[in-house]
XYZ file of C-alpha atoms in Angstrom:
438
model
C 3.293 -33.210 -2.450
C 3.886 -34.898 -5.791
C 3.348 -33.928 -9.375
C 0.142 -35.474 -10.694
C -0.398 -34.445 -14.276
C 1.694 -35.238 -17.308
C 3.051 -32.244 -19.164
C 2.314 -31.093 -22.663
C 5.019 -32.223 -25.024
C 7.547 -29.511 -25.776
C 6.966 -27.660 -29.032
C 10.131 -27.442 -31.110
C 9.042 -25.717 -34.324
C 10.558 -22.217 -34.649
C 7.118 -20.927 -35.595
C 5.436 -22.241 -32.442
C 5.987 -21.884 -28.732
C 7.917 -24.196 -26.397
C 5.170 -24.426 -23.770
C 4.808 -27.126 -21.112
C 2.383 -27.561 -18.244
C 2.209 -29.536 -15.017
C -0.595 -29.651 -12.473
C 0.598 -30.234 -8.924
C -1.232 -32.504 -6.505
C -2.760 -29.522 -4.679
C -4.359 -28.361 -7.946
C -1.950 -25.556 -8.817
C -1.262 -25.379 -12.562
C 2.328 -24.505 -13.545
C 2.960 -23.279 -17.102
C 6.344 -22.480 -18.597
C 7.633 -21.232 -21.929
C 11.298 -21.753 -22.662
C 13.087 -18.870 -24.413
C 16.725 -20.003 -24.558
C 17.971 -16.865 -26.312
C 17.151 -14.698 -23.275
C 19.024 -14.130 -20.024
C 15.879 -13.254 -18.085
C 13.023 -15.183 -16.498
C 9.632 -13.673 -15.681
C 7.270 -15.501 -13.375
C 3.846 -14.668 -12.050
C 1.116 -15.938 -9.760
C -2.241 -15.229 -11.401
C -5.635 -15.343 -9.699
C -8.674 -16.055 -11.833
C -10.656 -13.454 -9.912
C -10.782 -9.680 -9.791
C -12.941 -6.726 -8.898
C -15.986 -8.046 -10.738
C -16.134 -10.920 -8.245
C -16.707 -8.555 -5.331
C -19.928 -7.741 -3.549
C -20.924 -4.101 -3.242
C -19.962 -4.082 0.443
C -16.333 -5.013 -0.277
C -15.856 -3.155 -3.555
C -12.114 -2.578 -3.885
C -11.013 -5.550 -1.774
C -9.143 -7.233 -4.671
C -6.974 -4.170 -5.165
C -6.599 -3.808 -1.387
C -5.345 -7.404 -1.138
C -2.844 -6.729 -3.910
C -1.421 -3.876 -1.848
C -1.534 -5.686 1.475
C 0.580 -8.697 0.528
C 3.505 -6.319 -0.002
C 3.338 -5.108 3.616
C 5.245 -8.007 5.114
C 5.135 -11.740 5.722
C 5.890 -14.063 8.603
C 9.586 -13.962 7.651
C 10.160 -10.612 5.886
C 9.214 -6.990 6.390
C 8.258 -4.771 3.484
C 11.689 -3.160 3.700
C 13.414 -6.542 3.543
C 11.438 -7.395 0.397
C 12.586 -4.162 -1.246
C 16.223 -4.774 -0.304
C 16.271 -8.397 -1.454
C 14.599 -7.613 -4.780
C 17.125 -4.840 -5.411
C 20.014 -7.102 -4.406
C 19.213 -9.499 -7.262
C 18.427 -6.727 -9.757
C 14.820 -7.821 -9.964
C 11.571 -6.100 -10.812
C 8.721 -7.096 -8.467
C 5.256 -5.834 -9.380
C 1.531 -6.546 -9.160
C -1.745 -5.364 -10.646
C -5.480 -5.847 -10.225
C -7.987 -5.984 -13.064
C -11.677 -6.623 -13.409
C -11.089 -10.369 -13.787
C -7.527 -11.092 -12.636
C -4.946 -10.291 -9.980
C -1.273 -10.853 -10.744
C 1.925 -10.842 -8.678
C 5.055 -11.078 -10.807
C 8.836 -10.749 -10.775
C 11.471 -10.551 -13.505
C 15.121 -11.449 -12.860
C 18.260 -12.776 -14.505
C 18.065 -16.539 -15.052
C 20.781 -17.124 -12.424
C 18.535 -15.562 -9.762
C 15.442 -17.712 -10.300
C 15.640 -19.580 -6.938
C 15.881 -16.334 -4.948
C 13.101 -14.709 -6.986
C 10.813 -17.704 -6.569
C 11.372 -17.638 -2.818
C 10.454 -13.938 -2.688
C 7.356 -14.323 -4.849
C 5.960 -17.320 -3.009
C 6.642 -15.799 0.407
C 4.793 -12.666 -0.692
C 1.746 -14.602 -1.906
C 1.564 -17.395 0.672
C 2.607 -15.824 3.982
C 1.250 -12.271 4.375
C 0.513 -11.174 7.937
C -2.064 -8.387 7.366
C -1.280 -6.608 10.605
C -4.002 -4.216 11.848
C -1.534 -1.329 11.683
C -0.733 -2.071 8.041
C -4.432 -2.379 7.178
C -5.134 1.062 8.644
C -2.083 2.595 7.002
C -2.910 1.166 3.577
C -6.473 2.417 3.795
C -5.028 5.910 3.946
C -2.780 5.227 0.959
C -5.614 3.919 -1.209
C -7.958 6.726 -0.198
C -5.294 9.107 -1.514
C -5.015 7.001 -4.693
C -8.784 7.323 -5.201
C -8.543 11.111 -4.818
C -5.631 11.255 -7.239
C -7.537 9.314 -9.907
C -10.619 11.463 -9.422
C -8.418 14.455 -10.272
C -7.410 12.759 -13.546
C -10.074 13.642 -16.165
C -9.068 10.864 -18.578
C -9.504 8.271 -15.818
C -12.647 9.877 -14.449
C -14.556 9.982 -17.736
C -13.860 6.279 -18.301
C -14.943 5.494 -14.743
C -18.175 7.478 -15.134
C -18.856 5.735 -18.423
C -18.236 2.250 -17.013
C -20.380 2.788 -13.919
C -23.311 3.926 -16.060
C -22.751 1.343 -18.799
C -22.984 -1.638 -16.426
C -25.022 -0.185 -13.546
C -25.758 -2.317 -10.486
C -23.134 -4.846 -11.580
C -19.643 -5.409 -10.201
C -18.175 -5.045 -13.699
C -19.233 -1.403 -13.614
C -17.723 -0.630 -10.220
C -14.280 0.933 -9.759
C -11.362 -1.428 -9.232
C -10.075 0.812 -6.446
C -13.426 0.783 -4.653
C -14.938 3.871 -3.091
C -13.919 5.948 -0.095
C -16.800 4.410 1.871
C -16.053 0.773 0.982
C -12.283 1.020 1.496
C -12.776 2.783 4.835
C -14.915 -0.139 6.022
C -12.241 -2.829 5.559
C -10.750 -4.444 8.633
C -8.256 -7.239 9.186
C -10.934 -9.937 9.274
C -12.370 -8.789 5.946
C -8.923 -8.974 4.390
C -8.256 -12.458 5.785
C -11.658 -13.767 4.661
C -11.228 -12.523 1.104
C -7.647 -13.800 0.969
C -8.761 -17.278 2.065
C -11.579 -17.276 -0.500
C -9.432 -16.263 -3.455
C -5.897 -17.560 -2.878
C -6.651 -21.245 -3.496
C -5.052 -23.613 -6.034
C -8.148 -23.967 -8.261
C -8.198 -20.170 -8.665
C -4.450 -19.811 -9.287
C -2.091 -20.306 -12.213
C 1.692 -20.018 -11.954
C 3.342 -18.993 -15.224
C 6.975 -18.438 -16.136
C 8.819 -17.612 -19.340
C 12.447 -17.144 -20.258
C 15.668 -19.099 -20.009
C 14.491 -21.955 -17.790
C 13.995 -25.692 -17.944
C 10.479 -26.919 -17.156
C 11.149 -30.006 -15.020
C 13.736 -28.333 -12.820
C 11.530 -25.275 -12.405
C 8.459 -27.352 -11.478
C 10.488 -29.105 -8.788
C 11.297 -25.694 -7.295
C 7.682 -24.509 -7.505
C 6.469 -27.765 -5.969
C 8.693 -27.221 -2.947
C 7.798 -23.538 -2.670
C 4.045 -24.193 -2.725
C 4.111 -27.297 -0.521
C 2.298 -25.371 2.237
C -0.621 -24.513 -0.053
C -3.133 -27.266 0.568
C -5.928 -28.162 -1.802
C -8.138 -28.846 1.211
C -11.802 -28.241 0.490
C -11.058 -25.281 -1.774
C -13.127 -24.876 -4.888
C -13.067 -22.678 -7.933
C -14.853 -19.360 -7.503
C -18.082 -19.169 -9.441
C -18.158 -16.540 -12.151
C -21.159 -14.269 -12.414
C -23.693 -14.017 -15.213
C -23.119 -11.564 -18.030
C -24.253 -8.023 -17.214
C -26.674 -6.202 -19.450
C -25.276 -3.007 -20.954
C -27.278 0.146 -20.333
C -27.434 2.747 -23.117
C -27.143 6.120 -21.437
C -26.235 9.766 -21.848
C -24.279 11.137 -18.890
C -23.323 14.809 -18.846
C -21.209 15.817 -15.845
C -20.121 19.412 -15.583
C -16.670 20.094 -14.084
C -15.738 23.718 -14.651
C -12.187 23.298 -13.381
C -11.269 21.338 -16.537
C -9.990 23.014 -19.686
C -11.364 20.356 -22.058
C -14.483 18.273 -22.436
C -13.643 14.587 -21.995
C -15.695 12.488 -24.374
C -16.523 8.753 -24.296
C -18.915 7.236 -26.850
C -19.387 3.466 -26.715
C -21.418 0.412 -27.657
C -21.596 -3.113 -26.217
C -19.018 -5.362 -27.904
C -17.846 -8.956 -27.989
C -16.519 -11.072 -25.111
C -12.846 -11.985 -25.147
C -13.249 -15.473 -26.649
C -15.800 -14.620 -29.353
C -15.160 -16.341 -32.712
C -15.445 -12.871 -34.297
C -12.757 -11.323 -32.085
C -10.237 -10.842 -34.904
C -12.789 -8.959 -36.979
C -13.439 -6.800 -33.906
C -9.712 -6.051 -33.480
C -9.469 -5.029 -37.124
C -12.626 -2.933 -36.915
C -11.187 -1.125 -33.907
C -7.844 -0.607 -35.641
C -9.450 0.900 -38.746
C -11.811 3.077 -36.739
C -9.456 4.553 -34.149
C -6.584 2.220 -33.336
C -3.659 4.269 -34.621
C -2.378 7.353 -36.403
C -3.687 6.163 -39.783
C -7.151 5.363 -38.394
C -10.248 7.101 -39.673
C -11.006 8.992 -36.480
C -7.433 10.226 -36.003
C -7.174 11.399 -39.594
C -10.637 12.969 -39.761
C -10.792 14.692 -36.382
C -7.170 15.485 -35.522
C -5.252 15.661 -38.795
C -7.866 17.039 -41.208
C -9.716 19.399 -38.850
C -7.502 19.885 -35.786
C -10.450 19.444 -33.383
C -8.679 17.259 -30.801
C -5.174 16.335 -29.735
C -6.090 12.893 -28.410
C -8.690 10.649 -30.024
C -8.742 6.879 -30.211
C -10.999 3.838 -30.004
C -10.445 0.835 -27.753
C -11.864 -2.632 -27.219
C -12.495 -3.779 -23.643
C -13.325 -7.496 -23.783
C -14.207 -9.561 -20.699
C -15.295 -13.167 -20.077
C -18.874 -12.613 -21.129
C -19.220 -8.960 -22.138
C -17.303 -6.087 -23.659
C -17.375 -2.557 -24.978
C -15.979 -0.642 -27.928
C -15.410 2.965 -26.916
C -14.171 6.128 -28.588
C -12.346 8.634 -26.373
C -11.490 12.237 -27.194
C -10.571 15.423 -25.382
C -11.659 18.650 -27.063
C -12.786 22.225 -26.473
C -16.423 22.766 -25.521
C -16.945 24.638 -28.790
C -15.860 21.548 -30.756
C -17.728 18.908 -28.757
C -20.832 18.667 -30.921
C -18.781 18.522 -34.122
C -16.479 15.813 -32.739
C -19.547 13.789 -31.734
C -21.111 14.214 -35.185
C -17.896 13.235 -36.978
C -17.474 10.157 -34.789
C -21.042 9.044 -35.492
C -20.452 9.680 -39.185
C -17.507 7.256 -39.097
C -19.722 4.696 -37.353
C -22.251 5.087 -40.174
C -19.624 4.913 -42.925
C -18.088 1.689 -41.670
C -21.599 0.206 -41.393
C -22.719 1.172 -44.889
C -19.518 0.943 -46.946
C -17.068 -1.970 -46.953
C -13.590 -0.936 -45.849
C -11.072 -0.710 -48.667
C -8.575 -3.486 -49.308
C -5.751 -1.022 -48.646
C -7.227 -0.134 -45.232
C -7.822 -3.768 -44.383
C -4.302 -4.841 -45.363
C -2.798 -2.011 -43.338
C -4.884 -2.946 -40.292
C -3.935 -6.611 -40.624
C -0.233 -5.784 -40.834
C -0.551 -3.454 -37.845
C -2.282 -6.120 -35.772
C 0.212 -8.834 -36.721
C 3.159 -6.549 -36.072
C 1.853 -5.516 -32.678
C 1.277 -9.161 -31.789
C 4.799 -10.269 -32.681
C 6.476 -7.246 -31.091
C 4.337 -7.734 -27.994
C 5.742 -11.248 -27.487
C 9.428 -10.354 -27.597
C 10.020 -10.167 -23.828
C 9.844 -12.831 -21.147
C 7.301 -10.695 -19.265
C 4.900 -10.516 -22.188
C 5.189 -14.267 -22.787
C 4.546 -14.948 -19.103
C 1.388 -12.816 -19.282
C 0.301 -14.396 -22.559
C 0.534 -17.876 -21.026
C -1.745 -16.890 -18.163
C -4.343 -15.057 -20.233
C -4.618 -17.818 -22.828
C -4.987 -20.424 -20.104
C -7.586 -18.441 -18.150
C -9.700 -17.454 -21.147
C -9.144 -20.259 -23.662
C -7.538 -23.221 -21.824
C -5.203 -23.588 -24.808
C -2.299 -21.777 -26.435
C -2.268 -20.151 -29.841
C 0.831 -19.955 -31.984
C 1.760 -16.766 -33.781
C 1.034 -18.519 -37.066
C -2.454 -19.542 -35.919
C -3.374 -16.023 -34.926
C -1.794 -14.571 -38.061
C -3.834 -16.934 -40.233
C -7.034 -15.989 -38.398
C -6.305 -12.298 -38.896
C -5.491 -12.809 -42.582
C -8.766 -14.663 -43.139
C -10.999 -11.768 -42.021
C -12.832 -10.138 -44.936
C -14.156 -6.643 -45.499
C -17.657 -8.094 -45.520
C -17.164 -9.604 -42.035
C -16.026 -6.260 -40.676
C -19.017 -4.508 -42.222
C -21.422 -7.099 -40.794
C -19.872 -6.720 -37.355
C -20.110 -2.933 -37.574
C -23.791 -3.230 -38.470
C -24.277 -5.463 -35.437
C -22.373 -3.266 -32.988
C -23.206 0.285 -34.053
C -26.860 0.201 -33.181
C -28.071 3.723 -32.300
C -30.300 2.240 -29.615
C -27.246 0.778 -27.854
C -25.038 3.882 -27.881
C -23.790 5.248 -24.580
C -22.274 8.711 -24.207
C -20.403 10.290 -21.299
C -19.195 13.902 -21.334
C -17.135 15.441 -18.543
C -15.864 18.994 -18.358
C -16.927 22.654 -18.650
C -20.196 21.859 -20.425
C -21.649 25.375 -20.119
C -25.211 24.151 -20.401
C -24.564 21.834 -23.361
C -27.635 19.708 -24.090
C -27.462 16.365 -25.896
C -30.236 13.808 -26.104
C -30.708 10.516 -27.932
C -31.914 12.251 -31.098
C -28.318 13.414 -31.594
C -26.977 9.831 -31.546
C -27.651 8.741 -35.112
C -25.330 6.510 -37.106
């Protein structure tokens, strides 16, 4: 197998990123970012597919695959993996999202060859023994039960399932007890073969490494991965959000868990920086309007925040709070009042400057490790097919005006699009759409 594609030229400005790329002859894209001041290297195999690419019958299979590759390969047992990772002081991990699956390892730069061998063996040569499939079903069924006992998780899951009903984006990443119990070895093999193909994979690495030498190692490690007739998985059409009010009583809880949301922008929207700033001002930190109004001024909740959840073609902006049943109606009214205020009054320059500095600071601090750079490479490639410098993003953030934030708020905070989920000891609480006014 030979390298086919010329690399990007290395970026040498201190304000930009030293990123290079090479596409191997089997279609696998290798991206690196050199960070010479570090002693670590983080590398990851990313799949451009996740739980939203599952059918209803195999809901949870992406997460199941993530678990199963750790159960042993043709050359190593799970115990051998653990021992070898520990012997090089590494950190081997994986996660599954709605749109991605990632397998990653972080090690000292001197241990890159050993780490690469472990990571590629894990991804390319799993055995999926019937005994391991059965055993892992039991593990994940327990994980599902554990999450269902977590009210913070459960209220978000209830919200998501009702917000995007009858669409894979609304289904749980873990799957359900029924779907996970139905998996067998053939199902696992079929889904592995469908997803683990070069067009659906990106290999990223960041830290103290040299691109050409690293690509040579990756080329050898992935020589068994044939392009064959593999093709890129087709992404689904954007789901339509469903405004809803879901009240689920659970008397065993001490608090009412509260999730109020609206449809929001997809991840690559030109207005995404205005959305980040809107979220920051509304409920993105301790100085945010919701935190100050509901926790600091009135003491109605310990935890309250807003969050953006952007995907390829859809998104949500949600406010979460946990409060006593006696305070639930007031917390809802105060949250809606903040929606109305940000729609009808431009944010102050002081608020906007603070939010911009917070966003820029979080961005820079979030890129200080090799692991965060490795992840940033993958996400920017998968969603944008290009790489943004810190200066580019900072300039985009600085350019957002109060008027743009107000216009976006007017677009997003439509009372007809509001969705509300309440979970807890509701004691007959009644809320209908006439209460959702902003």
